[in-house]
Amino acid sequence: MDLDRFSKEAHGLVDWMTEYLRTIETRPVRAQTAPGTIESQLPPSPPQQAEDFQAILDDFERIVMPGITHWQHPRFFAYFPANSSPPSVLAEMLTAAVASQCMLWQTSPAATEMETRVLDWLAQMLGLGAGWHGVIQDSASSATLVAVLVARERATGWRADDEGLGNCPPLAVYTSAEAHSSVEKAVRIAGLGRKALRLVPTDADFAMRPDALEALIRADLEAGIEPACIVATLGTTGTGGIDPLAAIGEIAKRHGIYLHIDAAWAGSALLLLETRWMIDGIEHADSFVTNPHKWLGVNFDCSAHYVRKPDELIRTLTVNPAYLTGQETGRVIDYRDWGIPLGRRFRALKLWLVIRSYGLEGLQAMLRRHIALTDELASWIAAEPSFELTSKPSLALLSFRYRPQGLDDAALDELNTRLVEKINDDGRIYLTQTRVRGRVAIRFSIGQTTTERHHVEVGWAVVREIAGTL
Ligand SMILES: *Cc1c(COP(=O)(O)O)cnc(C)c1O
């Protein structure tokens, strides 16, 4: 494709994107395709000759778009948001055009230096306090894996990195029973084994119980097991539980245990002074992760990972082959040493564009709107006798279930599972299920950039309408 054609097609695609976003509400939120539908329309072998670009675009519309679930739809209430915004999309276009590999300072000094500065901005916006060093990872899962690796090395005096785990004492990692699956994955990938993971019981608000944490640590110490890492969560996935950092941090400090905070979703709410209480006690934490790619209008992927001691991170991960060293090695930041992959996209650019385009106040207004809408929705649910809240609103997440009279819990589980399936087949909204204290519940998560009150009203009306047909 020559650049004249590129220019023509690019302008056409910008028009397509604009129209897509303008009319997104006319599409079903969740893709309505059966497994295999898309693959069966794609030829089994690649073309030998060049194809016309317009024909490819036509296939994109005809074959691909029906198989897309529209995450930027304002009636997307499933999972957690992975919201985006026009400035972020424009930044992704620039990133794609420049197409730099930002693994070393030298391979694009601007990418490295902007990453450092814009993560400092974000730390200020989040109120994290002084003494943090930030890096952008592809996902919170990666940040948590890296945290567990550093904790493992700290606990073994960097022997595991050197000799493997064979000669090291058994280690334990603690997280709440409501924590994200990425914690177990990290423990397994780090070679500690699933049995090294302790799931700490939670309290009535789905938050980790510090007394139970302390008891598990003591039992491990008595058994000759080394407590290596605590992963606290702000905003658990099922119910939005917020672990008490001050009490957990005190325990971590007393026993000398590495403390990582997973605030993948809820961290964005730290932009609001009224929810800053969540990080009371953060001074005891060793690392912290939040995903601007969830709730801050920044396209996936952009996970902000902060550490107190970058030298520990670098010591755990660095490998220095001759072909990756330059004359400034050691004097500048080479972010390749701060994470798992070598290659890195220029991800700071979209964070920079979003923060500058909306300002702190614009982003705060979006977060406040989502939280207020969630509180309002909770009041509508509470007022409906055949529904119950299964967890109170936590920021912009709540869960509920349909509970008509006279059914036992097993029947209600079955009913609510069918309800969520019917809602998603309908297509006007998209919700996902979870289990709360063992029972099936439906999560309602509000966080799309363009979601307004009338979208939530439609959402609640659809739930009641479809429940009425069961
Ligand atoms: C979404 C989420 C994750 C995983 O985030 P990725 O960036 O997709 O890896 C981890 N922990 C919590 C609490 C989450 O909400």
CSV table of C-alpha atoms and ligand atoms in Angstrom, one decimal, residues 80 138-142 144 179-182 233-237 262-266 291 293-294 300 303, ligand 1:
chain,number,residue,atom,x,y,z
A,80,PHE,CA,-15.5,-4.7,34.8
A,138,ASP,CA,0.4,-4.9,29.8
A,139,SER,CA,-1.9,-6.1,32.5
A,140,ALA,CA,-2.5,-6.3,36.2
A,141,SER,CA,-1.8,-10.0,35.9
A,142,SER,CA,1.7,-9.2,34.8
A,144,THR,CA,1.1,-9.2,40.2
A,179,ALA,CA,-9.1,-12.1,45.2
A,180,HIS,CA,-8.7,-12.3,41.5
A,181,SER,CA,-7.6,-15.5,39.7
A,182,SER,CA,-4.4,-13.7,38.6
A,233,THR,CA,-7.2,-6.3,46.9
A,234,LEU,CA,-9.0,-3.0,46.6
A,235,GLY,CA,-12.2,-3.8,44.7
A,236,THR,CA,-12.5,-7.6,44.5
A,237,THR,CA,-14.0,-8.8,41.2
A,262,ASP,CA,-4.1,-5.2,43.5
A,263,ALA,CA,-6.4,-2.2,42.8
A,264,ALA,CA,-6.8,-3.1,39.1
A,265,TRP,CA,-10.3,-1.7,38.8
A,266,ALA,CA,-11.0,0.3,42.0
A,291,ASN,CA,-5.5,-0.3,35.4
A,293,HIS,CA,-7.4,0.6,30.9
A,294,LYS,CA,-10.4,-0.3,33.0
A,300,PHE,CA,-6.3,-1.6,26.8
A,303,SER,CA,-1.6,-1.1,33.6
B,1,LIG,C1,-9.4,-7.0,36.1
B,1,LIG,C2,-8.7,-7.4,37.3
B,1,LIG,C3,-7.5,-8.1,37.2
B,1,LIG,C4,-6.9,-8.5,35.9
B,1,LIG,O1,-6.6,-7.5,35.1
B,1,LIG,P1,-5.7,-7.7,33.8
B,1,LIG,O2,-5.2,-6.3,33.5
B,1,LIG,O3,-6.7,-8.1,32.8
B,1,LIG,O4,-4.7,-8.7,34.0
B,1,LIG,C5,-6.8,-8.4,38.4
B,1,LIG,N1,-7.3,-8.1,39.6
B,1,LIG,C6,-8.4,-7.4,39.7
B,1,LIG,C7,-8.9,-7.1,41.1
B,1,LIG,C8,-9.2,-7.1,38.6
B,1,LIG,O5,-10.3,-6.4,38.7
